[in-house]
C-alpha cells in the first residue's frame, strides 16, 4: 500500500512539472502526509477501495489495510445515509480536484457500528485512472464538547429543564429539575417523563394547547407540585421547561390547572358537535391527535352508547352513535355514568363511562361539558365474570346456569317457537377411559364431544355441559314431536359415533340420553325440566335395550319411590334394623333327596311400604354405593346364624355382586368375617353371575383365585341366560354351575332344551364341576333334572326361602 509507484496525488492544486528526482521526493512527501493524517482517508475506483491510510484502518477497527482494500465503499455507509450521499456524488464535477463537502454522514465501521463523521469527497487520479478520494473526520469529540457546553449552560438555569425524545423519554435533566422534583439526573434520564413527574405529560399535547400548560406534578415523595410547563419542539425531540407556580392566579386559571392534571377526559362540545376544548387526558383517552382540537366533530369518533345492563350487544363497534350527547345539546339537561364503547385507531375497543351536562357559557348557543372515564379494565373483568358465571371453562359451552337461563327464556315465550325438547346426555363408560388414559386425555375427549354436539344441533339450539361427562342439548321441537325427538336423538348419536383419535388410540364414545319435551302451556320451571330429563336419563341408563328414554309422569313417580327406598335402605343398614331379614332356601342332593346346602337371600319388610321385592331393591343397591353394605350385612348375619358346633347345614351359598368383586376390599372383608365368626371356609360358597366372571377384569380373577386358595367354593349363578360358554368357564376357578330357572322351566316343553342341558351336565362332570338345577317347581321338572344327571336342585318344589328356624327344622326333619 505504501509503494511509491502507487502514491496518489491528494492536493487541490495541480503540482508543477518537476524533474524525475523531485517528482519522486514529492510523491514520497504526499504518501507520508496520507499515512500519518489523523483523518481517515480512502481511495476507491468504481466503488471498490484501492487504498486506505492507517487512520482508516483504526476507524474500521480491522487488523490491516489488506482487510479493507478490495471491499465496496458502500459497505461502510449506513443505509439511512446512502441515498443522500449518492445524490451528492451525482452533483460532483468530473474535473480532477472537484470536491463536495464536508457533510455529516453516518458511517459504519468494520463491525457494523454506526459512527457520525464529516465526509469530503474529491475527484483524483489513481494509477493513471480516475478515482475518488474520501476524507472522513470523527464528529464524536466535537459533539461531546457541544453537549458538555450545552449541559453547562442548562445546568445553570434556575428553572427545571427537561429534554425528552419523540417518545417522551427523558434525555436531559438539569440541577434545577433535581431540586424541584427531588430526583437526581441519574434516576430520571432514560425513564418516561410521566413516570418521573407523577402526572400524564405529553410534550406534543402541550404544544397543541399553545405551548404552555398549568398542571400539577408530584415530587419523589408524592408531594403535589403546581407548575407552569412550557414545551418547544427540537430536531430530536422536545425541550420542556417547568417553573414552580407560586402566583395567586385567577380562579379560572387555577381550574385550568386542575383540568389539565385530571386523569379523567374532559371536553367542551359546541352545539354543532365540534370539540372546542380538551384536556390532555381527553387526547389520550379519546385517541385524538393534538392538532385536531379545536374543530374535530364528536360524530367522527367511533363512539357508541350501550343499553343499560348490557355490556356487549354484539353490534358493529366501528359504527358511531352519540345521540345522547346531541340530544342533550338540543334539549338541555344531561346524563351520568352511561357506558360507551370507543373503537380506537389500532383496532382495539375501549370502554368508557360518560357523563354530560349542558352549560350556558354566556354565548348565543349552548355547549356541553362531557367527561369520560376509562373503565376498560373494569368492563373486561365484569364481562369475564359474566361469561364465567354461565360457561364451562373446559369446553366453552354454557354451564348449568346458562342452560337454565335459556330454558327460562323458552318457557317465557308464548309463541310456537318456544316449543323445545331437553336432551340430557351421559357418556357411557367414560370413567373407564378417563381413569385408564388419564384426566388430560379425558379433558381433550370432552372438548371434542362438546364441539361435535355444538355442530350437530339445529339452528336455535344450544349445547351445555353440566360437569363431568354430562351434556345437555336444548333444541327446537316441531309439531310432530315423537318423530322429531327420534331424529334429534339419531343426530346426536351420529355426531358421537366417529372414533376420537387421542393418545395414539381411536376411542369410541356413546351416550345414554334422557328427553323431556316442553309441552304447550307447560307450568314446569327450568329446574323441573332439567330434572325430568335427568329422570329419563336414569331410565335409559338402566336398560340395555334402549339408547334413550322420554320422560313420563310414571318415570318421575318411579324415581321418587327409588329415592325413598335408597334413603330408607341406607337407614335400615346403619341401624341394623329388623326390617331387613335373611331367608334360606335349602339345596337338595338328588341322589338322596336330603338337604346338603342352603342359599341365603335378603328380604325387606318396609315399615310403611310393606314387602319390597328383591327385584326392586337389589338392582337399586347395585347402582349405588349400598351394594357393599348389603353384601357385608348378608354375609355377617348368615355366618353368625349358621356357625355352631354341631354343624349340619352343609354348604352356605352367598351371592356377591360384580361390583364387589372388582375391588380387592371384598377379599379382606370375607376373610375377616370368617375369622371373627369362626365359620369354616370350606363350608362357604360364593355365587357370582356369568357376566361377573366371563368379562372379569384382572382384579376379579385375583379375588376368586385367592378365595379358592382358602378353601372357599366358587359357583356360577343363573348359568344359561348369559352369553358365556362352558369353554370360557373351564379357564375360571369354579366348583359349581347353577343352571338358571328359565332354562330349567323349558325342559319339559323343549327337546332342544333337554339336549343342551344334557350337554352341560356331561361337560361339567367331565371337568369335575357340580351341577345344580335352580327353580325346580314341579314333579316333572324334578324328574327331568334327575334323569339328565344334575347333582343337586333347589326351588319351590322343595321349599320357599324361609327363616333360619324353618331351615333348622328341615335339616333335623
PDB file of N, CA and C in Angstrom, residues 743-789:
ATOM      1  N   UNK A 743     -84.226 -71.664  32.124  1.00  0.00           N
ATOM      2  CA  UNK A 743     -83.743 -72.783  31.320  1.00  0.00           C
ATOM      3  C   UNK A 743     -84.349 -74.096  31.819  1.00  0.00           C
ATOM      4  N   UNK A 744     -84.414 -74.222  33.152  1.00  0.00           N
ATOM      5  CA  UNK A 744     -84.998 -75.435  33.742  1.00  0.00           C
ATOM      6  C   UNK A 744     -86.484 -75.531  33.398  1.00  0.00           C
ATOM      7  N   UNK A 745     -87.181 -74.379  33.381  1.00  0.00           N
ATOM      8  CA  UNK A 745     -88.619 -74.382  33.088  1.00  0.00           C
ATOM      9  C   UNK A 745     -88.918 -74.881  31.687  1.00  0.00           C
ATOM     10  N   UNK A 746     -87.970 -74.738  30.745  1.00  0.00           N
ATOM     11  CA  UNK A 746     -88.199 -75.175  29.355  1.00  0.00           C
ATOM     12  C   UNK A 746     -87.952 -76.662  29.147  1.00  0.00           C
ATOM     13  N   UNK A 747     -87.402 -77.335  30.137  1.00  0.00           N
ATOM     14  CA  UNK A 747     -87.001 -78.731  29.917  1.00  0.00           C
ATOM     15  C   UNK A 747     -88.182 -79.630  29.582  1.00  0.00           C
ATOM     16  N   UNK A 748     -89.335 -79.377  30.215  1.00  0.00           N
ATOM     17  CA  UNK A 748     -90.484 -80.243  29.969  1.00  0.00           C
ATOM     18  C   UNK A 748     -91.169 -79.967  28.652  1.00  0.00           C
ATOM     19  N   UNK A 749     -90.835 -78.866  27.976  1.00  0.00           N
ATOM     20  CA  UNK A 749     -91.531 -78.475  26.755  1.00  0.00           C
ATOM     21  C   UNK A 749     -90.629 -78.452  25.529  1.00  0.00           C
ATOM     22  N   UNK A 750     -89.329 -78.564  25.706  1.00  0.00           N
ATOM     23  CA  UNK A 750     -88.426 -78.402  24.568  1.00  0.00           C
ATOM     24  C   UNK A 750     -87.371 -79.501  24.568  1.00  0.00           C
ATOM     25  N   UNK A 751     -87.391 -80.310  23.502  1.00  0.00           N
ATOM     26  CA  UNK A 751     -86.341 -81.321  23.347  1.00  0.00           C
ATOM     27  C   UNK A 751     -84.980 -80.651  23.179  1.00  0.00           C
ATOM     28  N   UNK A 752     -85.005 -79.478  22.546  1.00  0.00           N
ATOM     29  CA  UNK A 752     -83.755 -78.740  22.332  1.00  0.00           C
ATOM     30  C   UNK A 752     -83.137 -78.365  23.673  1.00  0.00           C
ATOM     31  N   UNK A 753     -83.993 -77.898  24.605  1.00  0.00           N
ATOM     32  CA  UNK A 753     -83.510 -77.520  25.931  1.00  0.00           C
ATOM     33  C   UNK A 753     -82.952 -78.733  26.667  1.00  0.00           C
ATOM     34  N   UNK A 754     -83.638 -79.881  26.529  1.00  0.00           N
ATOM     35  CA  UNK A 754     -83.150 -81.108  27.174  1.00  0.00           C
ATOM     36  C   UNK A 754     -81.775 -81.486  26.633  1.00  0.00           C
ATOM     37  N   UNK A 755     -81.602 -81.361  25.313  1.00  0.00           N
ATOM     38  CA  UNK A 755     -80.324 -81.738  24.708  1.00  0.00           C
ATOM     39  C   UNK A 755     -79.202 -80.835  25.222  1.00  0.00           C
ATOM     40  N   UNK A 756     -79.497 -79.535  25.319  1.00  0.00           N
ATOM     41  CA  UNK A 756     -78.472 -78.597  25.804  1.00  0.00           C
ATOM     42  C   UNK A 756     -78.138 -78.887  27.257  1.00  0.00           C
ATOM     43  N   UNK A 757     -79.177 -79.141  28.077  1.00  0.00           N
ATOM     44  CA  UNK A 757     -78.943 -79.451  29.483  1.00  0.00           C
ATOM     45  C   UNK A 757     -78.109 -80.712  29.627  1.00  0.00           C
ATOM     46  N   UNK A 758     -78.383 -81.694  28.809  1.00  0.00           N
ATOM     47  CA  UNK A 758     -77.615 -82.938  28.850  1.00  0.00           C
ATOM     48  C   UNK A 758     -76.153 -82.664  28.537  1.00  0.00           C
ATOM     49  N   UNK A 759     -75.931 -81.788  27.542  1.00  0.00           N
ATOM     50  CA  UNK A 759     -74.557 -81.437  27.189  1.00  0.00           C
ATOM     51  C   UNK A 759     -73.853 -80.695  28.302  1.00  0.00           C
ATOM     52  N   UNK A 760     -74.572 -79.783  28.953  1.00  0.00           N
ATOM     53  CA  UNK A 760     -73.981 -79.016  30.059  1.00  0.00           C
ATOM     54  C   UNK A 760     -73.558 -79.949  31.181  1.00  0.00           C
ATOM     55  N   UNK A 761     -74.463 -80.873  31.542  1.00  0.00           N
ATOM     56  CA  UNK A 761     -74.161 -81.802  32.639  1.00  0.00           C
ATOM     57  C   UNK A 761     -72.960 -82.664  32.296  1.00  0.00           C
ATOM     58  N   UNK A 762     -72.954 -83.184  31.068  1.00  0.00           N
ATOM     59  CA  UNK A 762     -71.855 -84.060  30.680  1.00  0.00           C
ATOM     60  C   UNK A 762     -70.519 -83.352  30.699  1.00  0.00           C
ATOM     61  N   UNK A 763     -70.466 -82.154  30.135  1.00  0.00           N
ATOM     62  CA  UNK A 763     -69.204 -81.407  30.084  1.00  0.00           C
ATOM     63  C   UNK A 763     -68.782 -80.940  31.472  1.00  0.00           C
ATOM     64  N   UNK A 764     -69.756 -80.560  32.316  1.00  0.00           N
ATOM     65  CA  UNK A 764     -69.427 -80.125  33.670  1.00  0.00           C
ATOM     66  C   UNK A 764     -68.842 -81.272  34.474  1.00  0.00           C
ATOM     67  N   UNK A 765     -69.470 -82.452  34.379  1.00  0.00           N
ATOM     68  CA  UNK A 765     -68.958 -83.613  35.112  1.00  0.00           C
ATOM     69  C   UNK A 765     -67.580 -84.009  34.609  1.00  0.00           C
ATOM     70  N   UNK A 766     -67.346 -83.816  33.310  1.00  0.00           N
ATOM     71  CA  UNK A 766     -66.041 -84.182  32.752  1.00  0.00           C
ATOM     72  C   UNK A 766     -64.925 -83.336  33.345  1.00  0.00           C
ATOM     73  N   UNK A 767     -65.255 -82.168  33.817  1.00  0.00           N
ATOM     74  CA  UNK A 767     -64.238 -81.272  34.397  1.00  0.00           C
ATOM     75  C   UNK A 767     -64.352 -81.175  35.908  1.00  0.00           C
ATOM     76  N   UNK A 768     -65.175 -82.039  36.511  1.00  0.00           N
ATOM     77  CA  UNK A 768     -65.255 -82.086  37.962  1.00  0.00           C
ATOM     78  C   UNK A 768     -66.159 -81.047  38.579  1.00  0.00           C
ATOM     79  N   UNK A 769     -67.046 -80.415  37.799  1.00  0.00           N
ATOM     80  CA  UNK A 769     -67.950 -79.403  38.329  1.00  0.00           C
ATOM     81  C   UNK A 769     -69.269 -80.037  38.762  1.00  0.00           C
ATOM     82  N   UNK A 770     -69.823 -79.508  39.855  1.00  0.00           N
ATOM     83  CA  UNK A 770     -71.139 -79.931  40.333  1.00  0.00           C
ATOM     84  C   UNK A 770     -72.204 -79.099  39.624  1.00  0.00           C
ATOM     85  N   UNK A 771     -73.324 -79.748  39.229  1.00  0.00           N
ATOM     86  CA  UNK A 771     -74.404 -79.049  38.527  1.00  0.00           C
ATOM     87  C   UNK A 771     -75.619 -78.984  39.439  1.00  0.00           C
ATOM     88  N   UNK A 772     -76.116 -77.742  39.684  1.00  0.00           N
ATOM     89  CA  UNK A 772     -77.318 -77.524  40.489  1.00  0.00           C
ATOM     90  C   UNK A 772     -78.387 -76.923  39.589  1.00  0.00           C
ATOM     91  N   UNK A 773     -79.580 -77.534  39.598  1.00  0.00           N
ATOM     92  CA  UNK A 773     -80.707 -77.002  38.830  1.00  0.00           C
ATOM     93  C   UNK A 773     -81.499 -76.052  39.719  1.00  0.00           C
ATOM     94  N   UNK A 774     -81.656 -74.788  39.260  1.00  0.00           N
ATOM     95  CA  UNK A 774     -82.393 -73.790  40.034  1.00  0.00           C
ATOM     96  C   UNK A 774     -83.856 -73.729  39.578  1.00  0.00           C
ATOM     97  N   UNK A 775     -84.723 -73.317  40.498  1.00  0.00           N
ATOM     98  CA  UNK A 775     -86.113 -73.049  40.141  1.00  0.00           C
ATOM     99  C   UNK A 775     -86.948 -74.279  39.845  1.00  0.00           C
ATOM    100  N   UNK A 776     -86.628 -75.409  40.453  1.00  0.00           N
ATOM    101  CA  UNK A 776     -87.443 -76.620  40.250  1.00  0.00           C
ATOM    102  C   UNK A 776     -88.748 -76.446  41.031  1.00  0.00           C
ATOM    103  N   UNK A 777     -89.851 -76.480  40.295  1.00  0.00           N
ATOM    104  CA  UNK A 777     -91.144 -76.194  40.924  1.00  0.00           C
ATOM    105  C   UNK A 777     -92.153 -77.339  40.807  1.00  0.00           C
ATOM    106  N   UNK A 778     -91.918 -78.276  39.879  1.00  0.00           N
ATOM    107  CA  UNK A 778     -92.911 -79.350  39.668  1.00  0.00           C
ATOM    108  C   UNK A 778     -92.242 -80.712  39.726  1.00  0.00           C
ATOM    109  N   UNK A 779     -93.112 -81.740  39.866  1.00  0.00           N
ATOM    110  CA  UNK A 779     -92.613 -83.122  39.883  1.00  0.00           C
ATOM    111  C   UNK A 779     -91.965 -83.468  38.557  1.00  0.00           C
ATOM    112  N   UNK A 780     -92.562 -83.019  37.451  1.00  0.00           N
ATOM    113  CA  UNK A 780     -91.994 -83.311  36.126  1.00  0.00           C
ATOM    114  C   UNK A 780     -90.605 -82.685  35.968  1.00  0.00           C
ATOM    115  N   UNK A 781     -90.461 -81.445  36.434  1.00  0.00           N
ATOM    116  CA  UNK A 781     -89.155 -80.789  36.322  1.00  0.00           C
ATOM    117  C   UNK A 781     -88.114 -81.531  37.154  1.00  0.00           C
ATOM    118  N   UNK A 782     -88.534 -81.981  38.354  1.00  0.00           N
ATOM    119  CA  UNK A 782     -87.616 -82.740  39.197  1.00  0.00           C
ATOM    120  C   UNK A 782     -87.192 -84.022  38.501  1.00  0.00           C
ATOM    121  N   UNK A 783     -88.154 -84.725  37.928  1.00  0.00           N
ATOM    122  CA  UNK A 783     -87.841 -85.990  37.258  1.00  0.00           C
ATOM    123  C   UNK A 783     -86.883 -85.762  36.096  1.00  0.00           C
ATOM    124  N   UNK A 784     -87.083 -84.657  35.391  1.00  0.00           N
ATOM    125  CA  UNK A 784     -86.241 -84.377  34.220  1.00  0.00           C
ATOM    126  C   UNK A 784     -84.805 -84.083  34.636  1.00  0.00           C
ATOM    127  N   UNK A 785     -84.612 -83.246  35.659  1.00  0.00           N
ATOM    128  CA  UNK A 785     -83.240 -82.899  36.044  1.00  0.00           C
ATOM    129  C   UNK A 785     -82.524 -84.111  36.639  1.00  0.00           C
ATOM    130  N   UNK A 786     -83.306 -84.980  37.328  1.00  0.00           N
ATOM    131  CA  UNK A 786     -82.699 -86.227  37.825  1.00  0.00           C
ATOM    132  C   UNK A 786     -82.285 -87.088  36.652  1.00  0.00           C
ATOM    133  N   UNK A 787     -83.185 -87.208  35.681  1.00  0.00           N
ATOM    134  CA  UNK A 787     -82.924 -88.048  34.509  1.00  0.00           C
ATOM    135  C   UNK A 787     -81.713 -87.546  33.719  1.00  0.00           C
ATOM    136  N   UNK A 788     -81.521 -86.205  33.679  1.00  0.00           N
ATOM    137  CA  UNK A 788     -80.411 -85.632  32.899  1.00  0.00           C
ATOM    138  C   UNK A 788     -79.087 -85.661  33.658  1.00  0.00           C
ATOM    139  N   UNK A 789     -79.119 -86.056  34.928  1.00  0.00           N
ATOM    140  CA  UNK A 789     -77.879 -86.233  35.669  1.00  0.00           C
ATOM    141  C   UNK A 789     -77.450 -85.065  36.512  1.00  0.00           C
TER     142      UNK A 789
END
